Short mmCIF file of C-alpha atoms in Angstrom, two decimals:
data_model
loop_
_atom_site.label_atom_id
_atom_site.label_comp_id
_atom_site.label_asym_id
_atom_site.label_seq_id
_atom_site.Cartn_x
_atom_site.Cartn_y
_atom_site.Cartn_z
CA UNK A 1 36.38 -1.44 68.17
CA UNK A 2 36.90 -0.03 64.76
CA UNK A 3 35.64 3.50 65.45
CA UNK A 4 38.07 3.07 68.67
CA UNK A 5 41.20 2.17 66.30
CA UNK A 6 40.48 4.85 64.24
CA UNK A 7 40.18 7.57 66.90
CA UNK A 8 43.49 6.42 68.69
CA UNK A 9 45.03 6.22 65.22
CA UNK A 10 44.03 10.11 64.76
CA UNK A 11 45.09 11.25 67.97
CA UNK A 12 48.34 9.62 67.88
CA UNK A 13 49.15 11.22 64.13
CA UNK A 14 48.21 14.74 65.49
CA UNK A 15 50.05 13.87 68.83
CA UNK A 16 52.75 12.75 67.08
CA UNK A 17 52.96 15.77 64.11
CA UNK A 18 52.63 18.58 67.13
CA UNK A 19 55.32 17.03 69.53
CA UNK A 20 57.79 16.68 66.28
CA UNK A 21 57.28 20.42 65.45
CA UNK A 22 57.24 22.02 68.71
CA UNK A 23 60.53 20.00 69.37
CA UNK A 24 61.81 21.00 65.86
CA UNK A 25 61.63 24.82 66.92
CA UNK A 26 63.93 24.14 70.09
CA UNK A 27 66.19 21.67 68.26
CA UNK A 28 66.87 24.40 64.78
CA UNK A 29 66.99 27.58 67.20
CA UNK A 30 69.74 25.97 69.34
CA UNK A 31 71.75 24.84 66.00
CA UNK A 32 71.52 28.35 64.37
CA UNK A 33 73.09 29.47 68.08
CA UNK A 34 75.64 26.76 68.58
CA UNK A 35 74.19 24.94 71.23
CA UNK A 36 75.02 21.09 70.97
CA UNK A 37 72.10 18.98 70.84
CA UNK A 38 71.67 15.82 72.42
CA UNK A 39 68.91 13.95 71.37
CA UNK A 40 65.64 14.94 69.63
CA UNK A 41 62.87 12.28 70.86
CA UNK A 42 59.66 11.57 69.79
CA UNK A 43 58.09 9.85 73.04
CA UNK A 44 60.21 9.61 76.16
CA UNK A 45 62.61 6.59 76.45
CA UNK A 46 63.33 5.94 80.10
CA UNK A 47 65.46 2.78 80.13
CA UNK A 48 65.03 1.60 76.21
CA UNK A 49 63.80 3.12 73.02
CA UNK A 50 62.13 1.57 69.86
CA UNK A 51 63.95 3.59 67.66
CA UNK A 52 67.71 5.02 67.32
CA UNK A 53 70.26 6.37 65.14
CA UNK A 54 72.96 8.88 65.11
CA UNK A 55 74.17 10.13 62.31
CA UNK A 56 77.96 8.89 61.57
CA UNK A 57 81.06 11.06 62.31
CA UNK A 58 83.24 12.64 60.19
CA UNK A 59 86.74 11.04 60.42
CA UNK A 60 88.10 14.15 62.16
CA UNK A 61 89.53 14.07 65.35
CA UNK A 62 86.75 13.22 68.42
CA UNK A 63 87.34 16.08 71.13
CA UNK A 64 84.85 18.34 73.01
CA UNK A 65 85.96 21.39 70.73
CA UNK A 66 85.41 19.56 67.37
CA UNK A 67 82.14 21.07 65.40
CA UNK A 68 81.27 17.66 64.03
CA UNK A 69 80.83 16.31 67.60
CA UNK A 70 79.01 18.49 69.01
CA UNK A 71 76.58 19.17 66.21
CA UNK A 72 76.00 15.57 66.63
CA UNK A 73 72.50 14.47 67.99
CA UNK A 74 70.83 11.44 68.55
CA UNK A 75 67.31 10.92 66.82
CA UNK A 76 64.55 8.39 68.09
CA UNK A 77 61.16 7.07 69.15
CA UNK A 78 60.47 6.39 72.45
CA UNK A 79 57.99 3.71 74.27
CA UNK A 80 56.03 6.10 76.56
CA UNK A 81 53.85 8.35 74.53
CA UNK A 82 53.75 11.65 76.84
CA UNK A 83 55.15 14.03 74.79
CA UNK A 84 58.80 14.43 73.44
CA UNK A 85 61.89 15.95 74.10
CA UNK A 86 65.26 17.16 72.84
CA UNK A 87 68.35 16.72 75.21
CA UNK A 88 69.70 20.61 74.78
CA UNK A 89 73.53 20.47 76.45
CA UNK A 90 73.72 22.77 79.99
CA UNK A 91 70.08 23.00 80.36
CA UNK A 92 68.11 22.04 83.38
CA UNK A 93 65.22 20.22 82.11
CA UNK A 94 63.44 16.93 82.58
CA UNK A 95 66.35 14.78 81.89
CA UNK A 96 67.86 16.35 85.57
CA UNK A 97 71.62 15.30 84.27
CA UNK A 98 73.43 16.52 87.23
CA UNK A 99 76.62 14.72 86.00
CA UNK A 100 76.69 17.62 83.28
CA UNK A 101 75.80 20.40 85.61
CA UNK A 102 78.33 20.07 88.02
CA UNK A 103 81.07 20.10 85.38
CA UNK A 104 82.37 23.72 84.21
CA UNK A 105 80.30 25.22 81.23
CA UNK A 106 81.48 24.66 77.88
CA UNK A 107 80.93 26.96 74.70
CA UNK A 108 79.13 24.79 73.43
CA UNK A 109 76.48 24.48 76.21
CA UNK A 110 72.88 26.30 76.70
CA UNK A 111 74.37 27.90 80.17
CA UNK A 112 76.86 29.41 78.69
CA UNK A 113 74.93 31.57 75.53
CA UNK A 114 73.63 34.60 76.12
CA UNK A 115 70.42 35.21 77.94
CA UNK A 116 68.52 36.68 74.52
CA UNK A 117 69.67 33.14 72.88
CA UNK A 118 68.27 31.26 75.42
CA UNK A 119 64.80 33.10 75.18
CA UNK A 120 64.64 32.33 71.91
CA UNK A 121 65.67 28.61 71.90
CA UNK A 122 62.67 28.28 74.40
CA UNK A 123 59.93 30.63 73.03
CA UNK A 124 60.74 28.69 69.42
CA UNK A 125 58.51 25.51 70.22
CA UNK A 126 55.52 27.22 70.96
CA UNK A 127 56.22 29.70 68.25
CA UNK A 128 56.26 26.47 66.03
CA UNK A 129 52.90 25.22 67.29
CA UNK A 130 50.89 28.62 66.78
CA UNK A 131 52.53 28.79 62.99
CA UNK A 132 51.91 25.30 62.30
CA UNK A 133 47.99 26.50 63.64
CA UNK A 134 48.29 28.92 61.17
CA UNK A 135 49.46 27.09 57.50
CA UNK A 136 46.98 24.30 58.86
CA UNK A 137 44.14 26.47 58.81
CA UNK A 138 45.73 28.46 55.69
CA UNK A 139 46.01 25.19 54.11
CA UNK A 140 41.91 24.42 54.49
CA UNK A 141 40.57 27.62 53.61
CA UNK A 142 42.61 26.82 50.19
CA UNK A 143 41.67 22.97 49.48
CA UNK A 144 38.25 22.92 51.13
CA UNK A 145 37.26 26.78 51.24
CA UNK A 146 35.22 28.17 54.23
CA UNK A 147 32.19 26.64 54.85
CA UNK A 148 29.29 29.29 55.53
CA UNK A 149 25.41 29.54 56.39
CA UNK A 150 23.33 32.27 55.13
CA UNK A 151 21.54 34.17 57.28
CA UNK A 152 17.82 33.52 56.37
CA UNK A 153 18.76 29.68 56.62
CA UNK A 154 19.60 30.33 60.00
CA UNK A 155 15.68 29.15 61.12
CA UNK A 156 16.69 29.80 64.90
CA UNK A 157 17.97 33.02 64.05
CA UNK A 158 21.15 34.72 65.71
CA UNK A 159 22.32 35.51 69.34
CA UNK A 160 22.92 39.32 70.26
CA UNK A 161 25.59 40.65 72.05
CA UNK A 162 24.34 43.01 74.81
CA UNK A 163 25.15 46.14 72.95
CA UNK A 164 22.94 45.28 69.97
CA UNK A 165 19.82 44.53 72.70
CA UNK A 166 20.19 47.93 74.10
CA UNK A 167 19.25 49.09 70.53
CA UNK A 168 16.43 47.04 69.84
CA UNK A 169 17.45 43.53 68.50
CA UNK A 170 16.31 40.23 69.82
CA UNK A 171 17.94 36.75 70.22
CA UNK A 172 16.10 34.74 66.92
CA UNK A 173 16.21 38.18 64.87
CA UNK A 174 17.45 37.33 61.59
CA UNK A 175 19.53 39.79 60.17
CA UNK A 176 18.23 41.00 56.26
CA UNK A 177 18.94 44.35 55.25
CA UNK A 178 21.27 46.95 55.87
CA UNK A 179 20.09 50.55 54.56
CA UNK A 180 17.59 48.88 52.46
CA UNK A 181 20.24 46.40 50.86
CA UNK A 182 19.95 42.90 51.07
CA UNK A 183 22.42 40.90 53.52
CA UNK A 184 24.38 38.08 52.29
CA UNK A 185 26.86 35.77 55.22
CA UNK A 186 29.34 34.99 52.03
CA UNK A 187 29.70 39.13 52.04
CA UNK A 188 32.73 39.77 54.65
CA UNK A 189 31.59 43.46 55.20
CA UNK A 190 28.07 42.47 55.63
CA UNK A 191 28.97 42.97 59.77
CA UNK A 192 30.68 46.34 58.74
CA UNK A 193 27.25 47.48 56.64
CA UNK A 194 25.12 46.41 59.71
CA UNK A 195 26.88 48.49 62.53
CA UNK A 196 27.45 51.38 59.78
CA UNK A 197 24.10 50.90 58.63
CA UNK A 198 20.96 53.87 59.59
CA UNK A 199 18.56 51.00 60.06
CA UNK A 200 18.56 47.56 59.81
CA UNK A 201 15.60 45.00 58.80
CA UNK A 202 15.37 41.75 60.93
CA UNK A 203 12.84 38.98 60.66
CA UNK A 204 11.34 38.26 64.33
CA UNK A 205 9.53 35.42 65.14
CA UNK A 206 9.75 33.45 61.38
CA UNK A 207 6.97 35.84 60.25
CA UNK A 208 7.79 39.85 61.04
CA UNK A 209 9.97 42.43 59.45
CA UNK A 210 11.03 44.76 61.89
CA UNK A 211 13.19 47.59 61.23
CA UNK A 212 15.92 48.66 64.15
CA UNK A 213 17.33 52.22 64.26
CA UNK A 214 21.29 52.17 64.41
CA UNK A 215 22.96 54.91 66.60
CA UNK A 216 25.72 57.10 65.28
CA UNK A 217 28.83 55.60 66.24
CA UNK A 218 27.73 52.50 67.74
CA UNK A 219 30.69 50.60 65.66
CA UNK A 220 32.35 51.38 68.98
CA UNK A 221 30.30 49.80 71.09
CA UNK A 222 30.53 46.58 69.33
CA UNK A 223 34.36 46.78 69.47
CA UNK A 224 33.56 47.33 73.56
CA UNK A 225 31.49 43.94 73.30
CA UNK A 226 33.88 42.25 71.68
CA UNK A 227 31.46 40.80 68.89
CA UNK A 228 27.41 41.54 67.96
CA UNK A 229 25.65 38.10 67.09
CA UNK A 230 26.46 34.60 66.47
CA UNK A 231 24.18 31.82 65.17
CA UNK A 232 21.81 30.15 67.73
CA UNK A 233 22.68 26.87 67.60
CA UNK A 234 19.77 24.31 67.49
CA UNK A 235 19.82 21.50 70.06
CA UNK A 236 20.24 18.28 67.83
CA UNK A 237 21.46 15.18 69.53
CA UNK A 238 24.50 13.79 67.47
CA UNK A 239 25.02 10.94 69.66
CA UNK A 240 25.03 9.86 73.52
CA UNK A 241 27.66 9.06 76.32
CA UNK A 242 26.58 5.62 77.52
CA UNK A 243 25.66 5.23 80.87
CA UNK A 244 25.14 8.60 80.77
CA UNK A 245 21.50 10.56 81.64
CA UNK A 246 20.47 11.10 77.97
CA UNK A 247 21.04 7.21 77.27
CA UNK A 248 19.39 5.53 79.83
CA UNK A 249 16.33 8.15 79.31
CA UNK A 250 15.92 7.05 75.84
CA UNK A 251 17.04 9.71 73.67
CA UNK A 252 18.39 8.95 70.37
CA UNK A 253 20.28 10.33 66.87
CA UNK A 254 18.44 12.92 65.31
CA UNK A 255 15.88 13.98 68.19
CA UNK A 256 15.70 17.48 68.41
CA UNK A 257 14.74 19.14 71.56
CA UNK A 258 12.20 21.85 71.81
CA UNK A 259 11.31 22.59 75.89
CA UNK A 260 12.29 21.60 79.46
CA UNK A 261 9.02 21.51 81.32
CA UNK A 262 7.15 23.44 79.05
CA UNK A 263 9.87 26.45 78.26
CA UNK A 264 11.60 27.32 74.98
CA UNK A 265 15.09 24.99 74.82
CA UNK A 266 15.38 24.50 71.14
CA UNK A 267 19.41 26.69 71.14
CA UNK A 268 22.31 25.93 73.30
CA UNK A 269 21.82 28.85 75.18
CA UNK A 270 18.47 28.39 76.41
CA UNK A 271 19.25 24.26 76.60
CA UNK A 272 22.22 24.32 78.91
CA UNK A 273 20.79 27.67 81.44
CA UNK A 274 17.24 25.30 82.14
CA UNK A 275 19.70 22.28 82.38
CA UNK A 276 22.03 23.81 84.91
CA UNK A 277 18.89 25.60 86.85
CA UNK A 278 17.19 22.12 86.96
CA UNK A 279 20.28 19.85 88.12
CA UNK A 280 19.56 16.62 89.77
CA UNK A 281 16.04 17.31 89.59
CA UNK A 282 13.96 15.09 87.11
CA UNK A 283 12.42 17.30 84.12
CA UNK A 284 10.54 16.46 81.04
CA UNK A 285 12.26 17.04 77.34
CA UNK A 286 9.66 18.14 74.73
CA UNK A 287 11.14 16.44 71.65
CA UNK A 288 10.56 15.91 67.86
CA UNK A 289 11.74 12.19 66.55
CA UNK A 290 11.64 11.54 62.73
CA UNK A 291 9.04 14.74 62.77
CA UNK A 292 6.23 13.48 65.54
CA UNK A 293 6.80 15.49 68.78
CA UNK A 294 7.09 13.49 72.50
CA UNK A 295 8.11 13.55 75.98
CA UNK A 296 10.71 12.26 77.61
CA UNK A 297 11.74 12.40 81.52
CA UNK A 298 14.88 12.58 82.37
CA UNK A 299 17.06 13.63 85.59
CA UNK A 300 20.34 15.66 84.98
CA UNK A 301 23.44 15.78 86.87
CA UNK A 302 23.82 17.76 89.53
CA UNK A 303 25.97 20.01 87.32
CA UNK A 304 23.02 19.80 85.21
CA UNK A 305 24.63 17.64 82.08
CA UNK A 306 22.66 14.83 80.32
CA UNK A 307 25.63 13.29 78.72
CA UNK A 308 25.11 14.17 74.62
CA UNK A 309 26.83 15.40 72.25
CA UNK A 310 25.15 17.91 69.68
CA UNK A 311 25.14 18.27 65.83
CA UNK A 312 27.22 20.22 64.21
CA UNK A 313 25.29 23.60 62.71
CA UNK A 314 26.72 22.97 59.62
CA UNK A 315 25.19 19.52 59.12
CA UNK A 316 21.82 21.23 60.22
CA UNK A 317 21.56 24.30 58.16
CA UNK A 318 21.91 24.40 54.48
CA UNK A 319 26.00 25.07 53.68
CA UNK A 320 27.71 26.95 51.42
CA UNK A 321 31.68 27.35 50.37
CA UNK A 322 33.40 30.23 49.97
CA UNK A 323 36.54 29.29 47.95
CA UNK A 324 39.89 31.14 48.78
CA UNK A 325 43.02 31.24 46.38
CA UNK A 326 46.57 30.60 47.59
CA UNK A 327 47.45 33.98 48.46
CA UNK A 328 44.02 34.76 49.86
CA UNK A 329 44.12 31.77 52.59
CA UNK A 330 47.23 33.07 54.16
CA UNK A 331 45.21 35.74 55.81
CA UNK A 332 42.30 33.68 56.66
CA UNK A 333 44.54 31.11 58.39
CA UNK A 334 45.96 34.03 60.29
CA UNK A 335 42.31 35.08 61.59
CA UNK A 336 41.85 31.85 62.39
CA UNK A 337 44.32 30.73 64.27
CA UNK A 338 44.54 34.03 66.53
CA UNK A 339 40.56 33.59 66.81
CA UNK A 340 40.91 29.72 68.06
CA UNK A 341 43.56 31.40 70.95
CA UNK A 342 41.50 34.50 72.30
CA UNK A 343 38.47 31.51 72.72
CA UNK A 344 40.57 29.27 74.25
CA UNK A 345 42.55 31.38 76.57
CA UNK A 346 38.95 32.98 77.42
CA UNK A 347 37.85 29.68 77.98
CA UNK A 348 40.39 28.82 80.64
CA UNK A 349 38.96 31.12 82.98
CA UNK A 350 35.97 27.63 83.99
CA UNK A 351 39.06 25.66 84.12
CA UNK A 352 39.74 27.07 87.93
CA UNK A 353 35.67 26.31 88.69
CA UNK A 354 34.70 22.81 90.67
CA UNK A 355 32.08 22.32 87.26
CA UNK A 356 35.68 22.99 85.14
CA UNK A 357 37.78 20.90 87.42
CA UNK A 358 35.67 17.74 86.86
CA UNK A 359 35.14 18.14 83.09
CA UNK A 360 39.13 18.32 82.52
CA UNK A 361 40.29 15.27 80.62
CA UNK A 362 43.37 13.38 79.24
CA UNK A 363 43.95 11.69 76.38
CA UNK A 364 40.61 9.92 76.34
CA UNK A 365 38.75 13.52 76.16
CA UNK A 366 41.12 14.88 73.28
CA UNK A 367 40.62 11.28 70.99
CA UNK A 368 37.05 11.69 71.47
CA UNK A 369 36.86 15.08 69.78
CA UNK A 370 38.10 13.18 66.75
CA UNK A 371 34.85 11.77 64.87
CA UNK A 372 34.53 7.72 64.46
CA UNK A 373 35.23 8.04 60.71
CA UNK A 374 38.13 8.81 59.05
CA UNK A 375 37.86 12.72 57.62
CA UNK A 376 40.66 14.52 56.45
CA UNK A 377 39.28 18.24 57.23
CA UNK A 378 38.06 17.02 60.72
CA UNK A 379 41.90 15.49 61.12
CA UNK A 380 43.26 18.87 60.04
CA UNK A 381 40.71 21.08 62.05
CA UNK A 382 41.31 19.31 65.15
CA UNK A 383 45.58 19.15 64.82
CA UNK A 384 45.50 22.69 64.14
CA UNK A 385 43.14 23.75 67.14
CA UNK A 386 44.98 20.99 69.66
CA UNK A 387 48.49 23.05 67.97
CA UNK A 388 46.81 26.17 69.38
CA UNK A 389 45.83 25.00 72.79
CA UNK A 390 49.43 23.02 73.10
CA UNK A 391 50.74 26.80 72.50
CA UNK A 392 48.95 28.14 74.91
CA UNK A 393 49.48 25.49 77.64
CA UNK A 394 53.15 25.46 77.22
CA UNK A 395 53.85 29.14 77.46
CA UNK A 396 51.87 29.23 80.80
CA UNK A 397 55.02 30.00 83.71
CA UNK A 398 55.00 26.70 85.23
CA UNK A 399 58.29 25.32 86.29
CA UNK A 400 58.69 22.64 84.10
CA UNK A 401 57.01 23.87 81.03
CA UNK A 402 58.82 26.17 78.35
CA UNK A 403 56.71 29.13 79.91
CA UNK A 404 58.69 28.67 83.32
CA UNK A 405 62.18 28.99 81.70
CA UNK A 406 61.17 32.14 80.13
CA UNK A 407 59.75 33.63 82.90
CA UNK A 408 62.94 32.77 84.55
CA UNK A 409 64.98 33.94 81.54
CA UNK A 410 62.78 37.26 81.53
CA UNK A 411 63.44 37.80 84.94
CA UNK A 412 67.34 37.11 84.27
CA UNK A 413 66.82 40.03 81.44
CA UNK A 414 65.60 42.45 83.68
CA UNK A 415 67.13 41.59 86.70
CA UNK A 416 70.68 40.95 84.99
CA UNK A 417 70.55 38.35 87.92
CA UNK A 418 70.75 34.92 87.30
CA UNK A 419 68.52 32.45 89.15
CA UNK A 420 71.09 29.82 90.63
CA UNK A 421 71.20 26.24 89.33
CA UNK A 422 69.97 25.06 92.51
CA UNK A 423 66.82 27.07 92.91
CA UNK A 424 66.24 25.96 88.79
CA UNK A 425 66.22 22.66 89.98
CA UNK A 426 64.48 22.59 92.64
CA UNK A 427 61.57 24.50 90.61
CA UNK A 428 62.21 22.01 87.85
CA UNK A 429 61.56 19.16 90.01
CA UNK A 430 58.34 21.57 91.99
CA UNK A 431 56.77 21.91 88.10
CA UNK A 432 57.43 18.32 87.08
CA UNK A 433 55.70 17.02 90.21
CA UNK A 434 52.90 19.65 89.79
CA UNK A 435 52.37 17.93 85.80
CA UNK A 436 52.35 14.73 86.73
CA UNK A 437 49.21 15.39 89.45
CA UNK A 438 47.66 16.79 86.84
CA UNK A 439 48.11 14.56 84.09
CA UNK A 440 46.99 11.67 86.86
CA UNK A 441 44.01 13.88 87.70
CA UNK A 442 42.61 14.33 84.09
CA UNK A 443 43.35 10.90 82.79
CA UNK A 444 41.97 9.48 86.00
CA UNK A 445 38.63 11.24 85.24
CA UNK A 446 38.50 9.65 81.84
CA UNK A 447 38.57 6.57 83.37
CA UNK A 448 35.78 7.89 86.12
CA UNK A 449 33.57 8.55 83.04
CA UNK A 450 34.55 5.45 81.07
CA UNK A 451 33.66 2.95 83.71
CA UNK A 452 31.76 4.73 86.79
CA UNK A 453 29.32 6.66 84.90
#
């Protein structure tokens, strides 16, 4: 129960801090145009709220053309904790106030600014999410640093991209030198000196030195692949889903897996590829507990999952910190930040998959990836990453979602027609309905996996 409280406690700070700031950047860009503001809401309040308060008036005379009255907005706290809102005068959004619509548009009113104004009233909360990203992960490369492991600690070795196999490296090579020089993973050229390099030393198999001829120009070719090696990551079991495959077959903290029926599966790579060719089917893990190998049998999914959750590299591999000064971290959060959204957005292409379809979850799936014990740097990783993906997912053109009124605005732009409040209703209501299968369908599967498997 106490690692529970503690999880829901994270997620609902982080839930809590990214709703407030993406709202913020719709709320300050409609002051700085003159749109009145309604309300700004934390949590939706159909019916009640818990919290409310309006600021008082001025004693000047209450009309609709009086500054003070419009600028006036209503702050609270809802009961239903779904996300958040601000109540933006003239705009068709979730709070469908027809009563306003039908009346003629006021100066004061979103409807009546110009279409530029209205872009950038809507683009401004997921402009505040991907900035907030960025000063989050600016803000841990300053107080914590950047954790790092060198490359000879790396006892699995690295994983190639396809360009760098074509030229002679192996998955497991560990890089060393570079021209002769010695390669360090605190260096941030070190990549630079190894694609620039004539030839480059690796250590294959834990035991040889091999040296690898570099091509003239290859740089390019790496900027093609989009990368050239990442560390392996050893298969370490963290802890396991109960109920799940892994649990009922035995396996426990710390065991480290070595084979599936007989064949190399010590890195994710090779792991999760003789997992998902073996689905359903019962195989045997060759394991080492508390340094004694063993066997254990065990049947997978049919999607080929055993239902763990793997150690962290970094508490595998010796670490080290690489400390960054205030001025120095602003760059770092930058690469960061745009490096957490090219992964993610590349990662949404499973998403449309029957395998990605059934691993989508709700809130369940986000408050697990928050660890059982309070940690500040976990807290901020996490926030900053979910600020990333919240980003993404509400620029995508949905009806509904800020990415559907700026498609619609864009579209306005180019056109110089404007969509009638009729069909921006309708779609309104279309991308509402649309949300709210999909929220169903994600929580509903954290429930499927909390109680049916």
């Amino acid at each position: 129960m106490d690692a529970f409280l503690i999880k829901a406690a994270q997620l609902i700070a982080a839930f809590a801090l990214l709703v407030i700031i993406h709202e913020f950047g719709h709320y300050i860009f409609a002051r700085m145009f003159g749109i009145k503001v309604e309300k700004f809401y934390l949590f939706f309040d159909p019916w009640f709220s818990l919290v409310k308060w309006r600021p008082k008036k001025k004693a000047t005379k209450d009309t609709v053309d009086n500054r003070a009255t419009w600028r006036d907005t209503e702050y609270g706290i809802g009961w239903l904790p779904l996300g958040g809102y601000v109540k933006i005068a003239g705009m068709i959004d979730e709070s469908m106030d027809k009563e306003q619509m039908s009346k003629p548009a006021q100066p004061w009113e979103f409807r009546s600014k110009p279409a530029w104004q209205r872009l950038l009233v809507m683009v401004a909360g997921v402009l505040m999410n991907f900035i907030l990203a960025i000063i989050i992960y600016a803000g841990i490369a300053w107080y914590w640093g950047e954790k790092y492991i060198e490359y000879r600690d790396a006892k699995e070795g690295m994983e190639y991209a396809q360009s760098a196999k074509e030229i002679g490296f192996r998955d497991g090579d560990i890089p060393l030198l570079a021209d002769g020089e010695e390669m360090y993973a605190s260096d941030p050229s070190s990549l630079l000196k190894i694609v620039e390099a004539k030839t480059v030393t690796v250590l294959r198999d834990g035991r040889d030195s091999v040296e690898i001829a570099i091509p003239e120009n290859f740089i390019f070719r790496v900027n093609d692949d989009k990368g050239f090696f990442t560390y392996r990551l050893p298969v370490v079991v963290d802890n396991t889903v109960s109920g799940e495959p892994a649990d009922k077959a035995g396996l426990k903290t710390g065991d480290r897996i070595r084979t599936i029926n007989g064949e190399p599966a010590s890195t994710y790579t090779d792991f999760t590829r003789l997992l998902a060719e073996n689905g359903g089917k019962e195989i045997e893990l060759g394991i080492v507990r508390d340094g004694h190998p063993a066997d254990i049998a065990i049947t997978p999914t049919e999607g080929g999952k055993i239902g763990i959750q793997l150690r962290p590299i970094t508490d595998i591999y010796p670490v080290h910190v690489k400390r960054y000064g205030l001025l120095e971290s602003i760059p770092k959060g930058w690469e960061n930040g745009t490096g957490k959204l090219s992964a993610y957005v590349s990662s949404m292409k499973y998403v449309a998959t029957a395998e990605g379809a059934k691993s989508l979850g709700g809130f369940g799936a986000i408050g697990n990836m928050f660890p059982d014990r309070w940690s500040w740097i976990s807290f901020w990783e996490i926030t900053a990453f979910l600020s990333v993906a919240l980003a993404f997912m509400n620029i995508l053109p949905i009806p509904a979602l800020d990415g559907g009124h700026i498609m619609f605005l864009l579209y306005e732009i180019i056109s110089r027609r404007k969509p009638s409040e009729k069909f921006m209703e309708y779609a309104q209501i279309c991308g509402m309905a649309f949300l709210f299968i999909l929220l169903l369908y994600a929580n509903g599967n954290d429930l499927y996996r909390f109680f049916l498997k």
